[in-house]
XYZ file of C-alpha atoms in Angstrom:
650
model
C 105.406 112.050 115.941
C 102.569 111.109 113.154
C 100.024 110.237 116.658
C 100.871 113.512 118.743
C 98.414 116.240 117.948
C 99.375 119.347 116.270
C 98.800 121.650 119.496
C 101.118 119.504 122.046
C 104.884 120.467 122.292
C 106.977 117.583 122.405
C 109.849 119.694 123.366
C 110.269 118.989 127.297
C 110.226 114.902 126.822
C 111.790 114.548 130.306
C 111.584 115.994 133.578
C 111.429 115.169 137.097
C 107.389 114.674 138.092
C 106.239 115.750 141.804
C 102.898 114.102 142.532
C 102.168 116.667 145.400
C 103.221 120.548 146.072
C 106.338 120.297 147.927
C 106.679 116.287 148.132
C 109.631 114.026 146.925
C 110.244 113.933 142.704
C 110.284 111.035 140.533
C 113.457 111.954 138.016
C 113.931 111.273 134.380
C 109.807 110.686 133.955
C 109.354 110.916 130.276
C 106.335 113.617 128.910
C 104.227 112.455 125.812
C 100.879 113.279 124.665
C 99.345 110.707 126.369
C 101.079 111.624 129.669
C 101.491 115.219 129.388
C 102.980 115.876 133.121
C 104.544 112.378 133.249
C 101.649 111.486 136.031
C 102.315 107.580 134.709
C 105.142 105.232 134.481
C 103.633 103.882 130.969
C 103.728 107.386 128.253
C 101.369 105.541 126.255
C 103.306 106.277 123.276
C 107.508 107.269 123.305
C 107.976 110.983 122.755
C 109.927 111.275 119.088
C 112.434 113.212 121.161
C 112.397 110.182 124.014
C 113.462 108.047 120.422
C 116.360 109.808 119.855
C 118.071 110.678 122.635
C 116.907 107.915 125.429
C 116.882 105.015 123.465
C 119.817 103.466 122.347
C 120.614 100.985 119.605
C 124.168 99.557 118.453
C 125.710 97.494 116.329
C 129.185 96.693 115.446
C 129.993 94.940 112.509
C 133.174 93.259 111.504
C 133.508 91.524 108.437
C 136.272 89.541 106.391
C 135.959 88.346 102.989
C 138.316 86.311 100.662
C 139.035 84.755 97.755
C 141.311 82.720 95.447
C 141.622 80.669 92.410
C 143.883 78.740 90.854
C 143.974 77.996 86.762
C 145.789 74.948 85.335
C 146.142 74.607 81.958
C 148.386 71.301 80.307
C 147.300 72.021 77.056
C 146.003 74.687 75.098
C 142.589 72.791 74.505
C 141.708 72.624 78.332
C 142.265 74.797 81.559
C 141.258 73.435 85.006
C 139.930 75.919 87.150
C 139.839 75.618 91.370
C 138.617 78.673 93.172
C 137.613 78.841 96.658
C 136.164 81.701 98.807
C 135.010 82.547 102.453
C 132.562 85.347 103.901
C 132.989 85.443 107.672
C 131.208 88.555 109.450
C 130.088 89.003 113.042
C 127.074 91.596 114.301
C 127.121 92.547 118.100
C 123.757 94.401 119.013
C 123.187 96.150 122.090
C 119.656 97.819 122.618
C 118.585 100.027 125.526
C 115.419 100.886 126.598
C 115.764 103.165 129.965
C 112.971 103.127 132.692
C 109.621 104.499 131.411
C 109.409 103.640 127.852
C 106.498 102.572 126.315
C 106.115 98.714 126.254
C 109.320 98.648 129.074
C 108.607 100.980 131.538
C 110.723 99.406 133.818
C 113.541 98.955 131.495
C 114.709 96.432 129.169
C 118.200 95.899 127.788
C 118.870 93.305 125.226
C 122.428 92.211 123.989
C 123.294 89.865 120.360
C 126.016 88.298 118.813
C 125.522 86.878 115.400
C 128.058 84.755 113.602
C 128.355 83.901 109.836
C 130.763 82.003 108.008
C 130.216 80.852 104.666
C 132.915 78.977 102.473
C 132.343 78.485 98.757
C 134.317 76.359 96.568
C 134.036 75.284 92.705
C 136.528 72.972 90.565
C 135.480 73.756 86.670
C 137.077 71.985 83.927
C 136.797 73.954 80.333
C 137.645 72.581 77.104
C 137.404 74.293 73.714
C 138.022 72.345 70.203
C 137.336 73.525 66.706
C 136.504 70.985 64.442
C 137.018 72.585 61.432
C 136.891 76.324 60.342
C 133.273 76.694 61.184
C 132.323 74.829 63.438
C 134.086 74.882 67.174
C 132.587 73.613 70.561
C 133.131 73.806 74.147
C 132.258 71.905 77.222
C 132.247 72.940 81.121
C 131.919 69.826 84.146
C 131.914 71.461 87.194
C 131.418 70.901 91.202
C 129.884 73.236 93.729
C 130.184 72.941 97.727
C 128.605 75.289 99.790
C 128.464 75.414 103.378
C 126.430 78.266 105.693
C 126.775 78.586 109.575
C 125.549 81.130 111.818
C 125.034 81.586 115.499
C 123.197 84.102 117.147
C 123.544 84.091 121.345
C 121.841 86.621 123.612
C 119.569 87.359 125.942
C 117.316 90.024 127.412
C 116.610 91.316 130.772
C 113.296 93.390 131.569
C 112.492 94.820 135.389
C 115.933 97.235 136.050
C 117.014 96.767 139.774
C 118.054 100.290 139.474
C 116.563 102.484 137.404
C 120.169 103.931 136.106
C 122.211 100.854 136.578
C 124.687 99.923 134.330
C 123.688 98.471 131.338
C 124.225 94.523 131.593
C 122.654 91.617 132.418
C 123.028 91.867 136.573
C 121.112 94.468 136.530
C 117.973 92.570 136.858
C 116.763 89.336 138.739
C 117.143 85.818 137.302
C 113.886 85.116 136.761
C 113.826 88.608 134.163
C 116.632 87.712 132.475
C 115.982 85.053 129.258
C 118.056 83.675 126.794
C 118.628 83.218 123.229
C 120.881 80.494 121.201
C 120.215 79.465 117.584
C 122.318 78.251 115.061
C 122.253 77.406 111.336
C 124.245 74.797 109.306
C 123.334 74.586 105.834
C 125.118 72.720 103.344
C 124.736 72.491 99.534
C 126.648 70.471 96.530
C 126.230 70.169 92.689
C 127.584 69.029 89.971
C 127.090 70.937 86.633
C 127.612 70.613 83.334
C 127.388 72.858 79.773
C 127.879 72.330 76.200
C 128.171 74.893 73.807
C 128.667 74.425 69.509
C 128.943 77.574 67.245
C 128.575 77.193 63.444
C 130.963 80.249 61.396
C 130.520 82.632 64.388
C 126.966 83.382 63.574
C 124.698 80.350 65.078
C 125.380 78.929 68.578
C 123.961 76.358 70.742
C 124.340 75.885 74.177
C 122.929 73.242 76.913
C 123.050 73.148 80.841
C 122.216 70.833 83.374
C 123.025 71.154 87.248
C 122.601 68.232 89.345
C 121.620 69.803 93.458
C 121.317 68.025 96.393
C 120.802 70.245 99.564
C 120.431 69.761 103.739
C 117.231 71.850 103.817
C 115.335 68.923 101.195
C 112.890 66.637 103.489
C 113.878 63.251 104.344
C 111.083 61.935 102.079
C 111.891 63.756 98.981
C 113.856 63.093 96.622
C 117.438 63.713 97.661
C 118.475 65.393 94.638
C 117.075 67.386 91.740
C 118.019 68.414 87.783
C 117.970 71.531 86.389
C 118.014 71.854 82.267
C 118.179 74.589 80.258
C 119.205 75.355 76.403
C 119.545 78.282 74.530
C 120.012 78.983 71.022
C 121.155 82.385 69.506
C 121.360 83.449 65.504
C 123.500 86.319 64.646
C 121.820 86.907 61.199
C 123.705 89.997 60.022
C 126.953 87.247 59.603
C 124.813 86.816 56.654
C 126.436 88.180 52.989
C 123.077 90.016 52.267
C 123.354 92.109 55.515
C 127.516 93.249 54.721
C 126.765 96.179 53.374
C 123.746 97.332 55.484
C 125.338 100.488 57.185
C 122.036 101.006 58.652
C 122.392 97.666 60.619
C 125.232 97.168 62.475
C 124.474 93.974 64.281
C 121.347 91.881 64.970
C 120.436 88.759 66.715
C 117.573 86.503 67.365
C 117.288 84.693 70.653
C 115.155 82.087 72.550
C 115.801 79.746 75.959
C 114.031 77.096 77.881
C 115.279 76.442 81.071
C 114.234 75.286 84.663
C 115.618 76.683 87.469
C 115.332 75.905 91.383
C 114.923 77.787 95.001
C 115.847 75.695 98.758
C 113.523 75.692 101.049
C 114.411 76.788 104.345
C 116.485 75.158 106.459
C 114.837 73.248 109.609
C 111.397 72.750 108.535
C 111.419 68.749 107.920
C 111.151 67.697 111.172
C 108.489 69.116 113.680
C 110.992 70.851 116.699
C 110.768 71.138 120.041
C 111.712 74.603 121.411
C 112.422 76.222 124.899
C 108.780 79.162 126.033
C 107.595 81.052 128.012
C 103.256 81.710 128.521
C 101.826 84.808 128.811
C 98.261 86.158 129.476
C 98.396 89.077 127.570
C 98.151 91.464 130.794
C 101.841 91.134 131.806
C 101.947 87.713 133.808
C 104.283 85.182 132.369
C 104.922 81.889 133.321
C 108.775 80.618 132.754
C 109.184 76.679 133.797
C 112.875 77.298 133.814
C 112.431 78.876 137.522
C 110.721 75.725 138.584
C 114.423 73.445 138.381
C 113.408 71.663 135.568
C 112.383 73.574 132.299
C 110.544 72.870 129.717
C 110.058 72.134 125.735
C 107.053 72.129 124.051
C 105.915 70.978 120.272
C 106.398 74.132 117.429
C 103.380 75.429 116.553
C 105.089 74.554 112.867
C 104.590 71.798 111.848
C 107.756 69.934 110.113
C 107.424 68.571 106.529
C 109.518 65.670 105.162
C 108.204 65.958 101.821
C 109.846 69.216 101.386
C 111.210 70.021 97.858
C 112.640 72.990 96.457
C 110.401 75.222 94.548
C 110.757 74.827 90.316
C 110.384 77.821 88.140
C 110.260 76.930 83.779
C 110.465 79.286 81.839
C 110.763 79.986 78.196
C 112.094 83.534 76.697
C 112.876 84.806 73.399
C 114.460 88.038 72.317
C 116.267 89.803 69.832
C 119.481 92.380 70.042
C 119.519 94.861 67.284
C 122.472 97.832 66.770
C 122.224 100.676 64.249
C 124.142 103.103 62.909
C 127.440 102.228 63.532
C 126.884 100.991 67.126
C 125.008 104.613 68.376
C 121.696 103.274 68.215
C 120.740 99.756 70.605
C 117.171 97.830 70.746
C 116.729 94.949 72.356
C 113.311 93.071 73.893
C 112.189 90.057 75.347
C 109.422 88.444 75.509
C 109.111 85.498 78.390
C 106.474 83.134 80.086
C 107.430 81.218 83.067
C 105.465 78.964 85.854
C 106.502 78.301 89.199
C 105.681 74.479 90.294
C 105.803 74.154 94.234
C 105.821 77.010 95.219
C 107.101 77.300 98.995
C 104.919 78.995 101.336
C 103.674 78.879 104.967
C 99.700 77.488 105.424
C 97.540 77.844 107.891
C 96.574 75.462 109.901
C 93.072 74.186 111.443
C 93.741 74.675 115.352
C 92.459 71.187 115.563
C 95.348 69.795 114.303
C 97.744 71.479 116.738
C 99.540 73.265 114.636
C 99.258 76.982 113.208
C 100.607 76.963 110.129
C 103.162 74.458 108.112
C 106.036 75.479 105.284
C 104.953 73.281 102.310
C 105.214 73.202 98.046
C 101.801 74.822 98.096
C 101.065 76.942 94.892
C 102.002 77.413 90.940
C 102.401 80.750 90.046
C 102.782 81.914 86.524
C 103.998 85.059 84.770
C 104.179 86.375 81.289
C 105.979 89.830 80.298
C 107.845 91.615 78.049
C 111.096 93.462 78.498
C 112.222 96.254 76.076
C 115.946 98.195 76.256
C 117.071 101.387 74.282
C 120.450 103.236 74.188
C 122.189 105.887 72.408
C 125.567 106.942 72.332
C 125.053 110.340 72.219
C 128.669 111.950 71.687
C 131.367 109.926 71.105
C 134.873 111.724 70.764
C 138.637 111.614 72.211
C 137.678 113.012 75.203
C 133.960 112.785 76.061
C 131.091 110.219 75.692
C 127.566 110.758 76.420
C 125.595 107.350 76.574
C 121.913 107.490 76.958
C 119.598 104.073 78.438
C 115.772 103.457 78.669
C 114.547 100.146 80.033
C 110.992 98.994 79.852
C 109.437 96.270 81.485
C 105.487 95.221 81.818
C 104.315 91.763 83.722
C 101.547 89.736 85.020
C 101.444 87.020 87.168
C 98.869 85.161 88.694
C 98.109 81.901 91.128
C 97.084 79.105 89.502
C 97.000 76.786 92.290
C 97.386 76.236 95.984
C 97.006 72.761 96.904
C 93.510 73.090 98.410
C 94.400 75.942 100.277
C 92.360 78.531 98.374
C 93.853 81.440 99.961
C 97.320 81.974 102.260
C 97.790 85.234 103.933
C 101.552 86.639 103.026
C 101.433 89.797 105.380
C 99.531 92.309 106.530
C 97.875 94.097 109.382
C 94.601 94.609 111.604
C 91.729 94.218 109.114
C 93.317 93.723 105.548
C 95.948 91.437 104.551
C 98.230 90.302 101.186
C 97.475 86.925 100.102
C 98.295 84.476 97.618
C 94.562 83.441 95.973
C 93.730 81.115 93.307
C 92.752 83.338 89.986
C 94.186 86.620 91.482
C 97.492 87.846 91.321
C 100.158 87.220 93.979
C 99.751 89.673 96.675
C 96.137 90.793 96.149
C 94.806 93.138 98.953
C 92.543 91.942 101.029
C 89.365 93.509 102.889
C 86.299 94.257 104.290
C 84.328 96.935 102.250
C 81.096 98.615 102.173
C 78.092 96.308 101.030
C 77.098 97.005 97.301
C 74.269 96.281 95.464
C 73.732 94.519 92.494
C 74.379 98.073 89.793
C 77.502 98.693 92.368
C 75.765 101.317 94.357
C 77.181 101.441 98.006
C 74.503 99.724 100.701
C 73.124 102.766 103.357
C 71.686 102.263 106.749
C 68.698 104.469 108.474
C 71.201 107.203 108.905
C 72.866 107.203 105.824
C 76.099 105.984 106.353
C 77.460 102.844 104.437
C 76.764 99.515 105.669
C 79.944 97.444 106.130
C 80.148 93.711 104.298
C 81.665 91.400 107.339
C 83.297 88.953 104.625
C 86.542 89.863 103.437
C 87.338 90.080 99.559
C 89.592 91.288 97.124
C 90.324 95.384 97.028
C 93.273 95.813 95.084
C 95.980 95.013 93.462
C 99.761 95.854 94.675
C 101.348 94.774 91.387
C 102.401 97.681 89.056
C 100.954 98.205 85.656
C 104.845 98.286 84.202
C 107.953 100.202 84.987
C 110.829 102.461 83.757
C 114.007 103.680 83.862
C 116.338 105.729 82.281
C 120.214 106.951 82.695
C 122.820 108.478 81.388
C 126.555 107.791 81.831
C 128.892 110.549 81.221
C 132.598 110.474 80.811
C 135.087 113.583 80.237
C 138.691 112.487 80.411
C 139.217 111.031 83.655
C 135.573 112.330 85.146
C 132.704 109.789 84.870
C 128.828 110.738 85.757
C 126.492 108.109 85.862
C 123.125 108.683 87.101
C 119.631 106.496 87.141
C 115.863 107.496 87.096
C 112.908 105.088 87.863
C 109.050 104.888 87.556
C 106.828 102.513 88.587
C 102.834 102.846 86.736
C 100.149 101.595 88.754
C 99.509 99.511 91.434
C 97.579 100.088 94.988
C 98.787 100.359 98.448
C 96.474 100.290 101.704
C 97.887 103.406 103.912
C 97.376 102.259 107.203
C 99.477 105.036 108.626
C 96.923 107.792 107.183
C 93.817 105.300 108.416
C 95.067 105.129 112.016
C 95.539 108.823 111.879
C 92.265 109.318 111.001
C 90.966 107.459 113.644
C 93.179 109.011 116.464
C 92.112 112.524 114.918
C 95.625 113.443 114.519
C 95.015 113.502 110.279
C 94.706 116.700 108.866
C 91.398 115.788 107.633
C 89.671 115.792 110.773
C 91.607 118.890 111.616
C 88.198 120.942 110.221
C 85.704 122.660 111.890
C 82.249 123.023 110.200
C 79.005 124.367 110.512
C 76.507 123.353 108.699
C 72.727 125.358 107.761
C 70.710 121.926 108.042
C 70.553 119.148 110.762
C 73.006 116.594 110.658
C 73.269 112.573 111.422
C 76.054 111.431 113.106
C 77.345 107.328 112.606
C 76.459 106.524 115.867
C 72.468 108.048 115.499
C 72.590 111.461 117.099
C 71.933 114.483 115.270
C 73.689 117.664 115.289
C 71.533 120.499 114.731
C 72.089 123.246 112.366
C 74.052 126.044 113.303
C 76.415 124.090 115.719
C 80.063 123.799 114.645
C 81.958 120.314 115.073
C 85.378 119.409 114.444
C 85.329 116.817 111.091
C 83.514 116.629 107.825
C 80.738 116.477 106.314
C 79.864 114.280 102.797
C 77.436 113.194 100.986
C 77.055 109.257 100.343
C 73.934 108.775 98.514
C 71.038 109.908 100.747
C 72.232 112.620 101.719
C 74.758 115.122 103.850
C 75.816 113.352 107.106
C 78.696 114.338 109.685
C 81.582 112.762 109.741
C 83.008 113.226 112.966
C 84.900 111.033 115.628
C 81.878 108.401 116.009
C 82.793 107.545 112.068
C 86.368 108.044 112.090
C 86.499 105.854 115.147
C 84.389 103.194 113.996
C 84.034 102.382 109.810
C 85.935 105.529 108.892
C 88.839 104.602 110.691
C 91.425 101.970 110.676
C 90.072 99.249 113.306
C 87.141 99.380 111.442
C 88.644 97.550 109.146
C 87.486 98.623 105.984
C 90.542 99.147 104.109
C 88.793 99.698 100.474
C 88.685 103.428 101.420
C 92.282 103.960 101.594
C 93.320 102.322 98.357
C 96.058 104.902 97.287
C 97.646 104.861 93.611
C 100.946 103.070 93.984
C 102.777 105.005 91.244
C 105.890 106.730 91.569
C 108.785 108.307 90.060
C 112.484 107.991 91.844
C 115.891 109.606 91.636
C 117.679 106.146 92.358
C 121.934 106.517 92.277
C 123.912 108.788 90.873
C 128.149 108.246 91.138
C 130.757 111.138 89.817
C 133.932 110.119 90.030
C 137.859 110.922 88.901
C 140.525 108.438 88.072
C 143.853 109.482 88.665
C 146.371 108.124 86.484
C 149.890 108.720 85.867
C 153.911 107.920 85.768
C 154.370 109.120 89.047
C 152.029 107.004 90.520
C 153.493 103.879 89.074
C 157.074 104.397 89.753
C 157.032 105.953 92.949
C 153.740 104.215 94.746
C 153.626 101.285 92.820
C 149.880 102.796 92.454
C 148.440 102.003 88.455
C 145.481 104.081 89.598
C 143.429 106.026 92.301
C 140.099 106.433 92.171
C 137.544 108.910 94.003
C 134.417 108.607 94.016
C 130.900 110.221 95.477
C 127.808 108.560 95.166
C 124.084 108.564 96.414
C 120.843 107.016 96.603
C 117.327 107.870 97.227
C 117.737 111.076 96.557
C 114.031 112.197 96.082
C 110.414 110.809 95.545
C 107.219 111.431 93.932
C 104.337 110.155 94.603
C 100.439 110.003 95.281
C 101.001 108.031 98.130
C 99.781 110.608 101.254
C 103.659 110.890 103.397
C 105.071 107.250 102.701
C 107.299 105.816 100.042
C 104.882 103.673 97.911
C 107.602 100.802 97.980
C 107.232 100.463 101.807
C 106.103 97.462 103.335
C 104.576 96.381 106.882
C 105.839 92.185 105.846
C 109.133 94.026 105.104
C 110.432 91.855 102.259
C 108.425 89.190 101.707
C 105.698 87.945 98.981
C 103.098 90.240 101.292
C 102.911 93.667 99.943
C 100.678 97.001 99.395
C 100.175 97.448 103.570
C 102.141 100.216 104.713
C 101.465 100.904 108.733
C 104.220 103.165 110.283
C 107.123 101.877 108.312
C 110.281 102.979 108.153
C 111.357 104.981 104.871
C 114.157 103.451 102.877
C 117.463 104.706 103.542
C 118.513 107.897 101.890
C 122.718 107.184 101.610
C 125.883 109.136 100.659
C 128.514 107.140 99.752
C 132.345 108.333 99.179
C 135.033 105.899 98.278
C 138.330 105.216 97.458
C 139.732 102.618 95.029
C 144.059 101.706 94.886
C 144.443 99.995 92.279
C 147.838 98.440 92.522
């Protein structure tokens, strides 16, 4: 929709095409902009309307989830603890892509069915003593086992025998039919531990350690790994001097050191062999599997037996403060942590064979402070009006990558996130315009900027800090609960708006000027004055110039990749959830349904946006969600969703 240009109708998307007065018609052609009379199999780009009611896309999910748990308790001191749970799902997929669609113009159907099962089970032991009438303690041993497996099997078949045959696998040739099969097992198991002592229910003491071994660790690193932590917590208004402070209803001081692990990914120790296919790019392909005999070749990815999981530290303290009988809250922390092997993917010299590798590459670190308000409002019989305001501001920035200097994270065409030594995680990287040494952009004979061919740092995608606030709302048996957000600061590179520009489908290039003196175009010519042409013209430094499509298709535009010039402010301001609800609850209910309550409720979720960003939520990402962020390039917007449910409680 965003490429097709204002004055084409998209409306007739599909027709039947005669290439000759009174000769034989090719049916269901599809019409696009590129392909106005549907003259060509390939419509460059799918008609929006071609989208929506050609295409298909399906998926069927079926899911079961349990869980149970079992408490023992021989004497009042201790309570044994066994509970065990599964998550078993399944996802078919079905996607349909009839004859003359853009990238399968000869048709391509594809067909998944993904498997996951996951089974979960801890056995905790708890005691509690009190060894006098101040001081008590408690202590927790525990064991975790976790196992993961999926499957995914499928396949895909390109080149339709007939054009509107049914939609399955025979309806294309062996050799355009492929496969996939992949499966996962992951397992995981831990033993745990925690201590706790509390001194005349104002000072208490705690201590943690988990003990981890996982599958997904490399066969050369250590086979397990220790995670401490301890916290200590002061409630000081238990003392006499605070009884009678009305003012202060309750206040404590906090602090905790702790260390705290994330598994690498499972099958990246070992360098794998896998089943391909080559291309050349112009639509050959060469599969060995029609030869008899088939073929594996070496991943590109090269395995790592020193894998470890990555090992974030981090210290915190805080204090919770209540006033006023309760109405008024404040609490804030303030925390520093550091991530030690970090796990990301490298690049690779091509000399080695190999593109990249998944290794303990970087230490990150971030500091930040996290502040929380609330106010109950109204408080009465029948209605309660609590207010909330959360605050949070934090840096981080990469303090080391192993020799790597810089990793790419995500990105597209000419600029890129990357992790980088002394920048922040993410940073935005670019070409830009050659400056001088006072800042001053660089201008060639024509006046246009000069581009720098090495890439550098543009931006940042981090925000400044962010907000939110709610209310929750409760009359009777009605609830309201609702939840605003902002996010200050930050860039994003909007690719969309770039490639627009350089298809001349943005609405700035939609002008048409005239200008009273002679003009230079980017690529040298000169329009004289007096002559109208469709762009704009600015001023860089030397002078008026016209930019027209030689800029926008060169520097100006997207593939020239000079992404410094569309830097966009990444702040905005959301309408997150808000739920209203009624619980229903009453004699009837109990005796005659057994029911102790029913519950409605209606709920929703990205209900509206503002922002700078030009026609894209600011939160969208072309690397989806990964560590790469600030690119957006034609992404989908995040769902907008409507929820209504029903709760028995029984």
């Amino acid at each position: 929709m965003l490429r097709t240009p204002p004055d084409v109708d998209n409306g007739d998307y599909i027709g039947k095409y005669y290439s000759s007065p009174g000769g034989s018609f090719v049916a269901n052609r599809q019409r696009s902009y590129r392909n106005l009379v549907g003259s060509s199999t390939n419509p460059g780009f799918n008609n929006p309307l071609w989208v929506i009611n050609s295409l298909q896309n399906k998926s069927v999910v079926n899911r079961f989830i349990n869980a149970t748990e079992i408490n023992i308790k021989p004497v009042n001191w201790f309570t044994l603890t066994t509970r065990a749970g599964l998550d078993y799902f399944t996802d078919r997929q079905t996607n349909y892509f009839p004859y003359y669609t853009a990238n399968a113009t000869t048709g391509q159907y594809n067909r998944e069915e993904y498997s996951e099962f996951q089974f979960n089970l801890d056995v905790i032991g708890r005691a509690n003593y009190d060894f006098s009438n101040k001081l008590s303690g408690n202590i927790v041993v525990g064991f975790n086992y976790n196992s993961l497996k999926t499957t995914t099997l499928g396949g895909r078949s390109l080149n339709f025998i007939l054009p509107d045959g049914p939609q399955d696998f025979n309806n294309a040739t062996p050799a355009n039919i492929s496969t996939v099969d992949r499966y996962l097992n992951r397992l995981t198991n831990a033993g745990y531990t925690s201590i706790g002592l509390s001194w005349d229910d104002q000072l208490f003491l705690n201590a943690t350690g988990r003990l981890e071994a996982a599958s997904t660790f490399g066969q050369n690193a250590p086979k397990s790994f220790f995670y401490p932590s301890t916290d200590i917590a002061w409630q000081f208004t238990k003392l006499k001097a605070f009884e009678n402070a009305s003012w202060l209803s309750f206040g404590k001081i906090r602090a905790s050191v702790g260390i705290v692990g994330v598994q690498p990914n499972a099958y990246q120790t070992f360098t794998n062999y896998t089943a391909r296919t080559w291309g050349d790019g112009l639509g050959g392909a060469l599969d060995p599997a029609l030869y008899g005999t088939g073929s594996y070749v070496q991943n590109d990815d090269k395995g790592n037996a020193f894998l470890k999981p990555e090992r974030k530290q981090e210290f915190e303290f805080g204090a919770d403060l209540r006033f006023l009988n309760n109405k008024l809250s404040f609490g804030f922390s303030v925390y520093q942590n550091e991530t030690k092997d970090a796990l990301l993917s490298v690049t690779q010299a091509p000399s080695t064979g190999f593109n990249t590798t998944y290794s303990n590459a970087g230490t990150i670190q971030n500091k930040g402070i996290e502040l929380d308000l609330g106010y109950n409002l109204i408080q009465k019989k029948d209605l309660t009006v609590d207010l909330t305001l959360n605050w949070t501001k934090n840096k981080n920035l990469v303090t080391f990558l192993n020799g790597a200097g810089s990793i790419t994270l995500g990105g597209s065409a000419g600029v890129s996130s990357r992790a980088v030594e002394g920048y922040p995680l993410g940073i935005l990287f670019s070409n830009s315009f050659l400056k001088d040494a006072s800042g001053k952009v660089t201008l060639n004979a024509n006046g246009f900027p000069t581009v720098n061919p090495t890439a550098a740092p543009i931006g940042d995608p981090n925000p400044d800090w962010r907000a939110a606030f709610g209310f929750n709302i409760k009359y009777k048996q009605f609830y309201l609960n609702a939840l605003m957000e902002h996010s200050q600061g930050g860039q994003v590179i909007n690719g969309t708006e770039a490639v627009l520009l350089d298809y001349g489908t943005s609405a700035a290039t939609g002008f048409e000027r005239t200008s009273t003196t002679n003009l230079k175009r980017y690529n040298g010519t000169t329009i004289t004055a007096g002559t109208p042409f469709r762009g704009n013209i600015q001023d860089f430094g030397a002078g008026n110039v016209a930019l027209d499509q030689s800029w926008y298709t060169g520097p100006g535009g997207w593939f020239g990749n000079v992404g410094e010039q569309f830097l966009e402010d990444a702040t905005w301001t959301r309408f997150r959830e808000i739920n209203i609800g009624y619980n229903l609850t009453n004699n009837f209910l109990k005796q005659k349904l057994g029911l102790q309550s029913i519950g409605i409720e209606l709920s929703g979720r990205n209900l509206f946006l503002i922002s700078k960003v030009k026609g894209y939520d600011p939160d969208s990402n072309v690397s989806g969600s990964s560590s790469g962020r600030g690119v957006i390039y034609f992404v989908n917007p995040p769902t907008r969703s409507f929820l209504f449910t029903l709760k028995l409680t029984f």
